[in-house]
mmCIF file of C-alpha atoms and ligand atoms in Angstrom:
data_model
loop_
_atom_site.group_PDB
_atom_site.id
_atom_site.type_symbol
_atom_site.label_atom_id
_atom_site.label_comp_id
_atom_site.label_asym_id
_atom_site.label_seq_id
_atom_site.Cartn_x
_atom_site.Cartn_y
_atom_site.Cartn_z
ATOM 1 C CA UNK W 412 -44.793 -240.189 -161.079
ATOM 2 C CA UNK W 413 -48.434 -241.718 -161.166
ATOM 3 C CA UNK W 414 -47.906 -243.132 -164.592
ATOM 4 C CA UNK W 415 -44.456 -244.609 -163.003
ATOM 5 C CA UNK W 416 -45.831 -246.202 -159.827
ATOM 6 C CA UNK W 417 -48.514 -247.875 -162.109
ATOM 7 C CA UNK W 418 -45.837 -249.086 -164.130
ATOM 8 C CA UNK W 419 -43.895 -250.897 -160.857
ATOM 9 C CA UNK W 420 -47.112 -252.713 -160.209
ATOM 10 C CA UNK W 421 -47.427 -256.967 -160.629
ATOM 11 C CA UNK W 422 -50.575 -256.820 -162.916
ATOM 12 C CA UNK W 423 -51.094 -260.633 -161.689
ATOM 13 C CA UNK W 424 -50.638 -259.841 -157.993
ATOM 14 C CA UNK W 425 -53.162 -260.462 -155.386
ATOM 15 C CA UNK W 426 -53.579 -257.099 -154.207
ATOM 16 C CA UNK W 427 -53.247 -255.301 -158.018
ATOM 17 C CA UNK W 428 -56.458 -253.540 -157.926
ATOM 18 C CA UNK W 429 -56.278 -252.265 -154.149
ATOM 19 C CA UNK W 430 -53.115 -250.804 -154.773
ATOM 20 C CA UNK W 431 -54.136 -248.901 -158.425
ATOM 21 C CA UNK W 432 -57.009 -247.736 -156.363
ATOM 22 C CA UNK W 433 -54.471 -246.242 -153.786
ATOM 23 C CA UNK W 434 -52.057 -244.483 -156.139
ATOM 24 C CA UNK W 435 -55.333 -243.271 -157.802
ATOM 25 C CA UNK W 436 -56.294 -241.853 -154.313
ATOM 26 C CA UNK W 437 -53.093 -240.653 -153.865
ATOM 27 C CA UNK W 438 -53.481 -238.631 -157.133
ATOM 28 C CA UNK W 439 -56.434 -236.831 -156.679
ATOM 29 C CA UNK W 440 -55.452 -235.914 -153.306
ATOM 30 C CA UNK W 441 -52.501 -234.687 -154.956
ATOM 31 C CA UNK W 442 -54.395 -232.735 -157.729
ATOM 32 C CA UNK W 443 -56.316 -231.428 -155.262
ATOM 33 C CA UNK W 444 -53.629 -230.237 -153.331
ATOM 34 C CA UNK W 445 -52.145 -228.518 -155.841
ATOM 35 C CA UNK W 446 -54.969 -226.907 -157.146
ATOM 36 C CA UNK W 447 -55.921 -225.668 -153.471
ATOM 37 C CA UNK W 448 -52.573 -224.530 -153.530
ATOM 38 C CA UNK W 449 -52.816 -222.790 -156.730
ATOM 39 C CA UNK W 450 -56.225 -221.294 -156.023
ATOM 40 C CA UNK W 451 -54.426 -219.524 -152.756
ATOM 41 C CA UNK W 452 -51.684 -218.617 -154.881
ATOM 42 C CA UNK W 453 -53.872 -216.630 -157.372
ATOM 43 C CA UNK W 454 -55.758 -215.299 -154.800
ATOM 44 C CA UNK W 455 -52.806 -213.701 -153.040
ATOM 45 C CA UNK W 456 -51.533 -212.329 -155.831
ATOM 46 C CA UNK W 457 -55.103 -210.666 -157.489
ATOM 47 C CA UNK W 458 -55.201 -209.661 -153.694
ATOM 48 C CA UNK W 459 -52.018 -208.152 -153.728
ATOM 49 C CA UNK W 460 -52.488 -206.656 -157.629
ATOM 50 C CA UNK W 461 -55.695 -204.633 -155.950
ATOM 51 C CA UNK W 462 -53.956 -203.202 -153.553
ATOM 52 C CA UNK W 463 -51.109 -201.951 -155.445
ATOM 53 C CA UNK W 464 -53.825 -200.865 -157.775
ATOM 54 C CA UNK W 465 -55.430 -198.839 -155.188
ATOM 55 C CA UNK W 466 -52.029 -197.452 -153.553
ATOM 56 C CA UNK W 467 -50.884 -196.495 -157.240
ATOM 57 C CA UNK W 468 -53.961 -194.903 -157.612
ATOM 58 C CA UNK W 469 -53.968 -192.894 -154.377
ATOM 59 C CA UNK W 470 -50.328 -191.794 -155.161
ATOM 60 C CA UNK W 471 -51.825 -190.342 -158.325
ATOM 61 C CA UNK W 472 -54.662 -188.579 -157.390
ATOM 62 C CA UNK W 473 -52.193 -186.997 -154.726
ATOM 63 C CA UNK W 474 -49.654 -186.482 -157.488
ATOM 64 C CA UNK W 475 -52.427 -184.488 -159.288
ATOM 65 C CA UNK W 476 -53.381 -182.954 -156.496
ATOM 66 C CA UNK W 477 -49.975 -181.386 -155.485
ATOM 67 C CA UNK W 478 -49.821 -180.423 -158.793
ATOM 68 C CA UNK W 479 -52.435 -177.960 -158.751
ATOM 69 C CA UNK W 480 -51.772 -176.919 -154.564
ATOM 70 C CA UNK W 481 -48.294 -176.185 -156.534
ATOM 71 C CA UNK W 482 -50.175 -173.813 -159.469
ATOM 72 C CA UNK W 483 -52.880 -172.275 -157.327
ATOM 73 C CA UNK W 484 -50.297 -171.775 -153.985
ATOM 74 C CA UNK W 485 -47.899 -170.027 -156.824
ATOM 75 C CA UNK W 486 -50.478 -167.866 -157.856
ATOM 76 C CA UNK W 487 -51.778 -167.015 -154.527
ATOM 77 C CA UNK W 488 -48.313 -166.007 -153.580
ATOM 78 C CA UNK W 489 -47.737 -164.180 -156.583
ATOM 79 C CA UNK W 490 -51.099 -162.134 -156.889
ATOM 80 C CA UNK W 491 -50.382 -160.304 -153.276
ATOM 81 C CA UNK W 492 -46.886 -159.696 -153.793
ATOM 82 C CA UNK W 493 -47.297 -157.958 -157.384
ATOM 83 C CA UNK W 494 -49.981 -155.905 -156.159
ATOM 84 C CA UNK W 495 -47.822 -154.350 -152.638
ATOM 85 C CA UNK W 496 -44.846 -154.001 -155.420
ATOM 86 C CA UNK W 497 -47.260 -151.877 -157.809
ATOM 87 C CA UNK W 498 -48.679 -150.176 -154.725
ATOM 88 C CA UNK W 499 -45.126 -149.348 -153.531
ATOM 89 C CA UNK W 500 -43.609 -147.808 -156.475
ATOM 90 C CA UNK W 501 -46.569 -145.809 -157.320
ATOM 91 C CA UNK W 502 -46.351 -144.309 -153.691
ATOM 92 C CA UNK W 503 -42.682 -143.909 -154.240
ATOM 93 C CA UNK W 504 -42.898 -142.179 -158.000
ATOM 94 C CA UNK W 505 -45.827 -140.058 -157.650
ATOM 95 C CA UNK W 506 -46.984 -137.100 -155.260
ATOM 96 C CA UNK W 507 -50.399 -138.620 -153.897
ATOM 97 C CA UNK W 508 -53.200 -136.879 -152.279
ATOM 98 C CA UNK W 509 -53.196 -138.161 -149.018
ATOM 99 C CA UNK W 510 -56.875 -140.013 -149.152
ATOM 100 C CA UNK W 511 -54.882 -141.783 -152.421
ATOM 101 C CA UNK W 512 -52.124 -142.454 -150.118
ATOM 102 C CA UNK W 513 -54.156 -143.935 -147.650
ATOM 103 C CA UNK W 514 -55.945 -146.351 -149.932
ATOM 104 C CA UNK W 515 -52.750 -147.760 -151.386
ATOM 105 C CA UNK W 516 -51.286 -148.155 -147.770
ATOM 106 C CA UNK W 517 -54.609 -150.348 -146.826
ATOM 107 C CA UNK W 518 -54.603 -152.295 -150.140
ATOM 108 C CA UNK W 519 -50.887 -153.053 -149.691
ATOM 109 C CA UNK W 520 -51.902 -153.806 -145.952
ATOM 110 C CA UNK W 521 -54.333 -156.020 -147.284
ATOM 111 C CA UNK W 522 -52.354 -157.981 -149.201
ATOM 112 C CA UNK W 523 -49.436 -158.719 -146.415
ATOM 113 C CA UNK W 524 -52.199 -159.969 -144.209
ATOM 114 C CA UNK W 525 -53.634 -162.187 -147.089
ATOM 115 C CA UNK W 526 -49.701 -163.612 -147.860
ATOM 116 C CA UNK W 527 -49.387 -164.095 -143.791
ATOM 117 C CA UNK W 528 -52.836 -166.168 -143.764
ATOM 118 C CA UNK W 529 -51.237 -168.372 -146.733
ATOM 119 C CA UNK W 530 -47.732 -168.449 -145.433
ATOM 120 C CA UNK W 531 -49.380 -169.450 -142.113
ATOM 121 C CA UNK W 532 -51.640 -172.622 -143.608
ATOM 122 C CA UNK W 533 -48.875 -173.740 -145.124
ATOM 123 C CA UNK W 534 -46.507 -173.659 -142.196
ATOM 124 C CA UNK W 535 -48.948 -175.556 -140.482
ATOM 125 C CA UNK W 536 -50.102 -177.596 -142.661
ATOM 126 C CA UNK W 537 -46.327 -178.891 -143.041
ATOM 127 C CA UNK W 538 -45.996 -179.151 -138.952
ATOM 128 C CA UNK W 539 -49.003 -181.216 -138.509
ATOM 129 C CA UNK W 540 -47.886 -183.557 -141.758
ATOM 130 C CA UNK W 541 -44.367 -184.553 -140.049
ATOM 131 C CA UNK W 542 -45.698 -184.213 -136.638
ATOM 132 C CA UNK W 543 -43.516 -181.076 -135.694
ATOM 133 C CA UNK W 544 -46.251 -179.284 -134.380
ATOM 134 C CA UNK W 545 -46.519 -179.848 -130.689
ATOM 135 C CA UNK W 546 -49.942 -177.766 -129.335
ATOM 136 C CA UNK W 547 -49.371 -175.882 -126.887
ATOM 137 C CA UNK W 548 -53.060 -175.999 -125.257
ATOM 138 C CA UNK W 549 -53.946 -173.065 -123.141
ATOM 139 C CA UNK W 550 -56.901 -171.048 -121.764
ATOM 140 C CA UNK W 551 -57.737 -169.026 -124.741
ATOM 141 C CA UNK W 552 -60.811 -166.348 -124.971
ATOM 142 C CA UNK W 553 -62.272 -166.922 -127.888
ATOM 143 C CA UNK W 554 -64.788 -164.475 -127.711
ATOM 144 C CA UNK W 555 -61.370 -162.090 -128.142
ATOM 145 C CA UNK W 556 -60.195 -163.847 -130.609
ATOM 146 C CA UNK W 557 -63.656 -163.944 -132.478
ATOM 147 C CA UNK W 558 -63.897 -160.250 -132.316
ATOM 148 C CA UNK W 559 -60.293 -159.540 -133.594
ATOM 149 C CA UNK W 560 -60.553 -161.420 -136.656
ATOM 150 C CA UNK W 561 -64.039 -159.568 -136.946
ATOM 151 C CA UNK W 562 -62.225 -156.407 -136.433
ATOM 152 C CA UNK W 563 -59.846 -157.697 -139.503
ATOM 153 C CA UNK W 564 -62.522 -158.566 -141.912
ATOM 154 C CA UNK W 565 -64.327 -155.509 -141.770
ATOM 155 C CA UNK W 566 -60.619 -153.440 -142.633
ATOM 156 C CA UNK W 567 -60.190 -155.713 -145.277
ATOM 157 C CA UNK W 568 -63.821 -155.549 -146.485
ATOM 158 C CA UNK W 569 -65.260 -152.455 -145.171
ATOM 159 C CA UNK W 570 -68.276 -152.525 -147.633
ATOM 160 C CA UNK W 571 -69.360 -155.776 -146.403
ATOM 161 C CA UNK W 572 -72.334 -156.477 -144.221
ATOM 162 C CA UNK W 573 -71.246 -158.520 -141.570
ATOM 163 C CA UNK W 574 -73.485 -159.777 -138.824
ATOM 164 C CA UNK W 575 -71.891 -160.644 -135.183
ATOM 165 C CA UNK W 576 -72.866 -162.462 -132.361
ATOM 166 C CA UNK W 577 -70.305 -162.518 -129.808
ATOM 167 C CA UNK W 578 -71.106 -163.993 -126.048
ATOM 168 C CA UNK W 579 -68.148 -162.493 -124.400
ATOM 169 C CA UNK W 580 -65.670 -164.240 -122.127
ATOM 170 C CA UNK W 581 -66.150 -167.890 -123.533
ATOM 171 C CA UNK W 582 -62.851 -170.025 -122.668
ATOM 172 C CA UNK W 583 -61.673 -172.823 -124.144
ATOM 173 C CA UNK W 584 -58.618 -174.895 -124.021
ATOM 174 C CA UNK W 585 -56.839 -174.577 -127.464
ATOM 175 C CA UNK W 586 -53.643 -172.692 -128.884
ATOM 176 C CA UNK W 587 -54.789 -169.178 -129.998
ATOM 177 C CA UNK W 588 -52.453 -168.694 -132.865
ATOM 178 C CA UNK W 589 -54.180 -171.713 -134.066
ATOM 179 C CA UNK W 590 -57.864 -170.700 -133.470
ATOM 180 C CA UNK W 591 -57.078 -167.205 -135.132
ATOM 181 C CA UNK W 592 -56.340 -168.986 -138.199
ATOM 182 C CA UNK W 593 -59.294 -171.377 -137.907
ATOM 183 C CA UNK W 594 -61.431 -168.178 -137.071
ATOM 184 C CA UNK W 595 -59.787 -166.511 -140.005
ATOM 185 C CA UNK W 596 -60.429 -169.537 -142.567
ATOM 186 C CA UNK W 597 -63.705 -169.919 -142.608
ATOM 187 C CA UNK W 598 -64.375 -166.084 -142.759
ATOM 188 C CA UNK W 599 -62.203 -165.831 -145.393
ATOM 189 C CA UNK W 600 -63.932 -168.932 -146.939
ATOM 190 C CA UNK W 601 -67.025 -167.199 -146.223
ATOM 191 C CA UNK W 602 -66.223 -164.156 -147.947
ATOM 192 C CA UNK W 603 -65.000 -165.791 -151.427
ATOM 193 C CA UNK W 604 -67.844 -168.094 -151.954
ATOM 194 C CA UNK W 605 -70.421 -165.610 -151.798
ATOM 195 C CA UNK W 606 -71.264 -162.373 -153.500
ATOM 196 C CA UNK W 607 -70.101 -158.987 -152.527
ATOM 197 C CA UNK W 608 -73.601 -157.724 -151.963
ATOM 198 C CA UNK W 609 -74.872 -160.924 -149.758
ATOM 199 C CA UNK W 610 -73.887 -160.793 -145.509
ATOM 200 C CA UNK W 611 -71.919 -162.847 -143.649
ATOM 201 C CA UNK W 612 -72.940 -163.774 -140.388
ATOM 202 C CA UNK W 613 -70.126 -164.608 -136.927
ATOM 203 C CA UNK W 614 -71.466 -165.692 -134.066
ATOM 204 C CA UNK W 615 -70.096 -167.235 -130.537
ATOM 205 C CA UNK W 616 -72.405 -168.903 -128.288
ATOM 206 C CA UNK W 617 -72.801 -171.299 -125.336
ATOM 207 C CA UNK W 618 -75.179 -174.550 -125.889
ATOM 208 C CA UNK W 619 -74.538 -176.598 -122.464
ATOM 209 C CA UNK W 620 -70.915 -177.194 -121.538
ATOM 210 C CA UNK W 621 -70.208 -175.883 -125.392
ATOM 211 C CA UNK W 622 -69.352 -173.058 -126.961
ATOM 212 C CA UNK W 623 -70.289 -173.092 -130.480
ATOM 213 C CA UNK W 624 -69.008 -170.803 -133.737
ATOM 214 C CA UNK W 625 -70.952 -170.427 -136.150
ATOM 215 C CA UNK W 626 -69.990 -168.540 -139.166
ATOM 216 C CA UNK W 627 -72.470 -168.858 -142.324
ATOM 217 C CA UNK W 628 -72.670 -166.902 -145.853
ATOM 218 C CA UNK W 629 -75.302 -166.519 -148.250
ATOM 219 C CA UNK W 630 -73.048 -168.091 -150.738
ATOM 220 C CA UNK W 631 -72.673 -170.596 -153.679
ATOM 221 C CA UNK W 632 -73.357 -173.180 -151.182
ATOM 222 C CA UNK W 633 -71.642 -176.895 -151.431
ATOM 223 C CA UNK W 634 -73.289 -180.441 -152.862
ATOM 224 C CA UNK W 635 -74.147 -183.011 -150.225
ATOM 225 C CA UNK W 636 -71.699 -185.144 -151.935
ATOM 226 C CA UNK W 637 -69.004 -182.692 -151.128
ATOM 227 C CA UNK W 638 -69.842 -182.098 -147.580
ATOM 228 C CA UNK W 639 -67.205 -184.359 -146.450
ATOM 229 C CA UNK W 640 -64.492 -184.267 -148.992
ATOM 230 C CA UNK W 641 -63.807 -180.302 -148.443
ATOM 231 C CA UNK W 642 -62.032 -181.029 -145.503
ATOM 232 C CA UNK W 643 -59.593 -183.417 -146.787
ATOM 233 C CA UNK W 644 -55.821 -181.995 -147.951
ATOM 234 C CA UNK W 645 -55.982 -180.023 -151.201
ATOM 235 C CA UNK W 646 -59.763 -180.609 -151.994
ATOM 236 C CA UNK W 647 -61.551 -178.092 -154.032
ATOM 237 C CA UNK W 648 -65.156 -178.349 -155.470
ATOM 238 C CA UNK W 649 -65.059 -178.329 -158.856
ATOM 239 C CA UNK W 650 -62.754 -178.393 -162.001
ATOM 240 C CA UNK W 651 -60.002 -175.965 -162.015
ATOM 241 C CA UNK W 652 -61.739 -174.253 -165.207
ATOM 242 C CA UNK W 653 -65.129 -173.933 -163.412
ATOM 243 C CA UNK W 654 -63.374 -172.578 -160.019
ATOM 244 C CA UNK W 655 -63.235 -168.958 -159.963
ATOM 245 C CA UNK W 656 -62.044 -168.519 -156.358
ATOM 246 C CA UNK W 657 -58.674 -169.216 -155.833
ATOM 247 C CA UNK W 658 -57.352 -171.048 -152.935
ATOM 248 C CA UNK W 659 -55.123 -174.049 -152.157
ATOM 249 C CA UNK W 660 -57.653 -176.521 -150.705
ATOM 250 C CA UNK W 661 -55.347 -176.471 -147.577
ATOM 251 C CA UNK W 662 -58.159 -174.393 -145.312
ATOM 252 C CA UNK W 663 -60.586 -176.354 -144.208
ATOM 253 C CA UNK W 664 -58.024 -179.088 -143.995
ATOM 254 C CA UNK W 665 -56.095 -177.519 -141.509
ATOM 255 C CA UNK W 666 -59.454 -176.309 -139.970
ATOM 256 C CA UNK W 667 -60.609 -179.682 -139.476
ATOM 257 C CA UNK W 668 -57.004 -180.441 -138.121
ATOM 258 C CA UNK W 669 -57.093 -178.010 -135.145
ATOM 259 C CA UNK W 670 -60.519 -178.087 -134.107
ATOM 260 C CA UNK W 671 -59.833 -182.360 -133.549
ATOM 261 C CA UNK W 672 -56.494 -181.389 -131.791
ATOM 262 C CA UNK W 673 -58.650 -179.396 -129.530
ATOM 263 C CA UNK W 674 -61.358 -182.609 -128.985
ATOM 264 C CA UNK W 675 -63.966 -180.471 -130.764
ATOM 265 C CA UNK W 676 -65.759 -181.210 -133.934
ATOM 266 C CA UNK W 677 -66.222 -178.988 -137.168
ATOM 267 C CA UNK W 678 -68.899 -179.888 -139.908
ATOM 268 C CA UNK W 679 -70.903 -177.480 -142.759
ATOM 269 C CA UNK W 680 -74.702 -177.934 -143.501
ATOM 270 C CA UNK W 681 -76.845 -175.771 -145.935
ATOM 271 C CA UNK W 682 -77.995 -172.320 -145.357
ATOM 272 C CA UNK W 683 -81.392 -171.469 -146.414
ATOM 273 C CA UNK W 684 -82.566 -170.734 -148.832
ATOM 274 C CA UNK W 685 -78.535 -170.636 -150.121
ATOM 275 C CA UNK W 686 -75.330 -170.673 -148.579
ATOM 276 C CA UNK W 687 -73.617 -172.418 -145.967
ATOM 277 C CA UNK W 688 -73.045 -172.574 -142.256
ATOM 278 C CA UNK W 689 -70.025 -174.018 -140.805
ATOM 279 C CA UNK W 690 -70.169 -174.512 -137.009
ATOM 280 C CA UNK W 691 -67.387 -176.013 -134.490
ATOM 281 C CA UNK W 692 -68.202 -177.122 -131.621
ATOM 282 C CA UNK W 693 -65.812 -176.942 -128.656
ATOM 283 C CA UNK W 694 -65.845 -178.098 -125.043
ATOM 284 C CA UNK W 695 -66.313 -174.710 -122.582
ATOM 285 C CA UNK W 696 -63.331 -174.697 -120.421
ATOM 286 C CA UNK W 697 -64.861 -174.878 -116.891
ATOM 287 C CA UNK W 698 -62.341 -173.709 -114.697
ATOM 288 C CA UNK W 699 -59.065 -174.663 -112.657
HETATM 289 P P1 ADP P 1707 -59.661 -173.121 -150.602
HETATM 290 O O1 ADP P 1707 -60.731 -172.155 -150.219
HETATM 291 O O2 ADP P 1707 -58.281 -172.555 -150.482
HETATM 292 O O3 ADP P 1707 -59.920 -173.774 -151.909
HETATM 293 P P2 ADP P 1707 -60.514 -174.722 -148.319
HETATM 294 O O4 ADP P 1707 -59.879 -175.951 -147.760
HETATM 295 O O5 ADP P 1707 -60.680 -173.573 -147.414
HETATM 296 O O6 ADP P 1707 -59.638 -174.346 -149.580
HETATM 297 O O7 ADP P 1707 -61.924 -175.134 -148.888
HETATM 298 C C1 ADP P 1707 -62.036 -176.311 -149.681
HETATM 299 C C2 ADP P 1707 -63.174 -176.150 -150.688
HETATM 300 O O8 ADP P 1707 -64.429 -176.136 -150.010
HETATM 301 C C3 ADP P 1707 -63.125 -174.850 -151.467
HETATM 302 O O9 ADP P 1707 -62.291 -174.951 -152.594
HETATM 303 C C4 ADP P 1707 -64.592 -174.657 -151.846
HETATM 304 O O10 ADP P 1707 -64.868 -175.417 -152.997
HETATM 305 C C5 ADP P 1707 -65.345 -175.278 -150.670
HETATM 306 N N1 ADP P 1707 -65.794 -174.265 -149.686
HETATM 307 C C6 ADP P 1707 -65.180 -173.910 -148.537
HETATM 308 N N2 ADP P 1707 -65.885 -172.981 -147.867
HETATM 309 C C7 ADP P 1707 -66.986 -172.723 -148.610
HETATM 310 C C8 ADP P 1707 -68.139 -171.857 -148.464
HETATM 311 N N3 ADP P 1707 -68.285 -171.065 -147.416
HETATM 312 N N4 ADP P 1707 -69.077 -171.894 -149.441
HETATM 313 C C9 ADP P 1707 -68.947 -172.711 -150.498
HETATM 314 N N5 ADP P 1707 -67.906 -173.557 -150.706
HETATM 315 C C10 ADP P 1707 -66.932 -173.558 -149.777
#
């Protein structure tokens, strides 16, 4: 085009040189023009490349993610249902003393409550995800609730040493199926990452218009870096090859889930000299 208006010019007339000048303006606005256009252009698109990157990415890690929920949840099903089957048919074949009797009966008992805990996460889990779950907030003692799931842990652990601190009557406004299984989470949470022989301490108190859990183990502990990414869907510390405990990662997910629902806030700092100590913080209900 430039190379074509040069071409229509009258070399001998007056105004030759004004008019090259012009086209030549012309051109370089043009160039210009188009490489400002094509600058935008390749910035919209390496724009657009990142975040695909990142979204492709995300989708993977979740992939991976699922993948093991899928394995460990699988497992965790399985374990508690082949042990209540064993349990089961050895009542049925064989003539048991009755203190033999009574053991299997608890261990089987044992196990139901651990599939109902993991059936339970999982409903929820899935209810909160598509939004199904609509809370049905109440006044709910959590002081009984506190000292039920107590009551619980030390049938399903009876050799553990369990410390409890339970101010009695504290209210808040919450759904109590849900604060039974945030209750029940972290003691259970509390229980695997620590060894048999070390206590577990529960305790309930009142700090200003707050009532405050507290439940905290003596326990492997967790990195500062990991502080914040335990409570986020299927996160587990570690490899699967260096995790002993099993679990799903779902927990302190769905902890984190209810105590928010119920305006409070949930967070895990160190123990010393080892462990951890999880405390949620709720608002006290103060009365109609
Ligand atoms: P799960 O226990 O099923 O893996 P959770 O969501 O309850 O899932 O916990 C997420 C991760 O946080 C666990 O896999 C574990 O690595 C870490 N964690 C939770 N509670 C404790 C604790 N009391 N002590 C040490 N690590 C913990």
């Amino acid at each position: 085009m430039y190379q074509y208006r040069v071409e229509q010019l009258q070399k001998d007339a007056p105004d030759f040189d004004r008019s090259l000048a012009a086209i030549e303006e012309a051109r370089s606005k043009k160039t210009a023009q188009y490489i400002g256009e094509g600058a935008v252009f390749l910035l919209l698109i390496l724009v657009g490349a990142v975040f695909v990157y990142r979204a492709t990415r995300r989708q993977f890690v979740l992939s991976r993610q699922q993948q093991n929920f899928m394995m460990a949840i699988t497992h965790e099903l399985k374990t508690p249902i082949a042990i209540a089957r064993l349990n089961l048919e050895t009542l049925q074949k064989r003539r048991l003393e009755e203190a033999q009797q009574q053991k299997l009966i608890a261990n089987t008992l044992q196990e139901a409550n651990r599939l109902n805990a993991l059936t339970n996460n999982v409903l929820v889990a899935s209810q909160l995800e598509t939004g199904a779950y609509t809370l049905n907030r109440q006044n709910v003692n959590l002081s009984r609730i506190a000292s039920e799931a107590l009551t619980e842990l030390q049938n399903r652990y009876p050799h553990r040493q369990v410390h409890a601190h339970i101010t009695p009557e504290l209210t808040i406004l919450a759904e109590d199926t849900l604060m039974q299984l945030l209750v029940s989470n972290l003691l259970d949470n509390a229980v695997k990452y620590s060894p048999k022989e070390t206590p577990i301490s529960l305790t309930l108190t009142v700090q200003g218009n707050h009532v405050v859990l507290q439940v905290t183990d003596e326990g492997i502990g967790i990195p500062a870096d990991e502080k914040k990414r335990i409570f986020d869907k299927f996160y587990r510390v570690g490899s699967e090859a260096t995790r002993t405990a099993k679990g799903t990662g779902l927990g302190l997910y769905i902890s984190k889930r209810i105590v928010q629902d119920c305006k409070g806030t949930i967070s895990v700092t160190d123990n010393a000299p080892k462990g951890s100590i999880f405390t949620v913080y709720f608002a006290k209900w103060q009365g109609a």
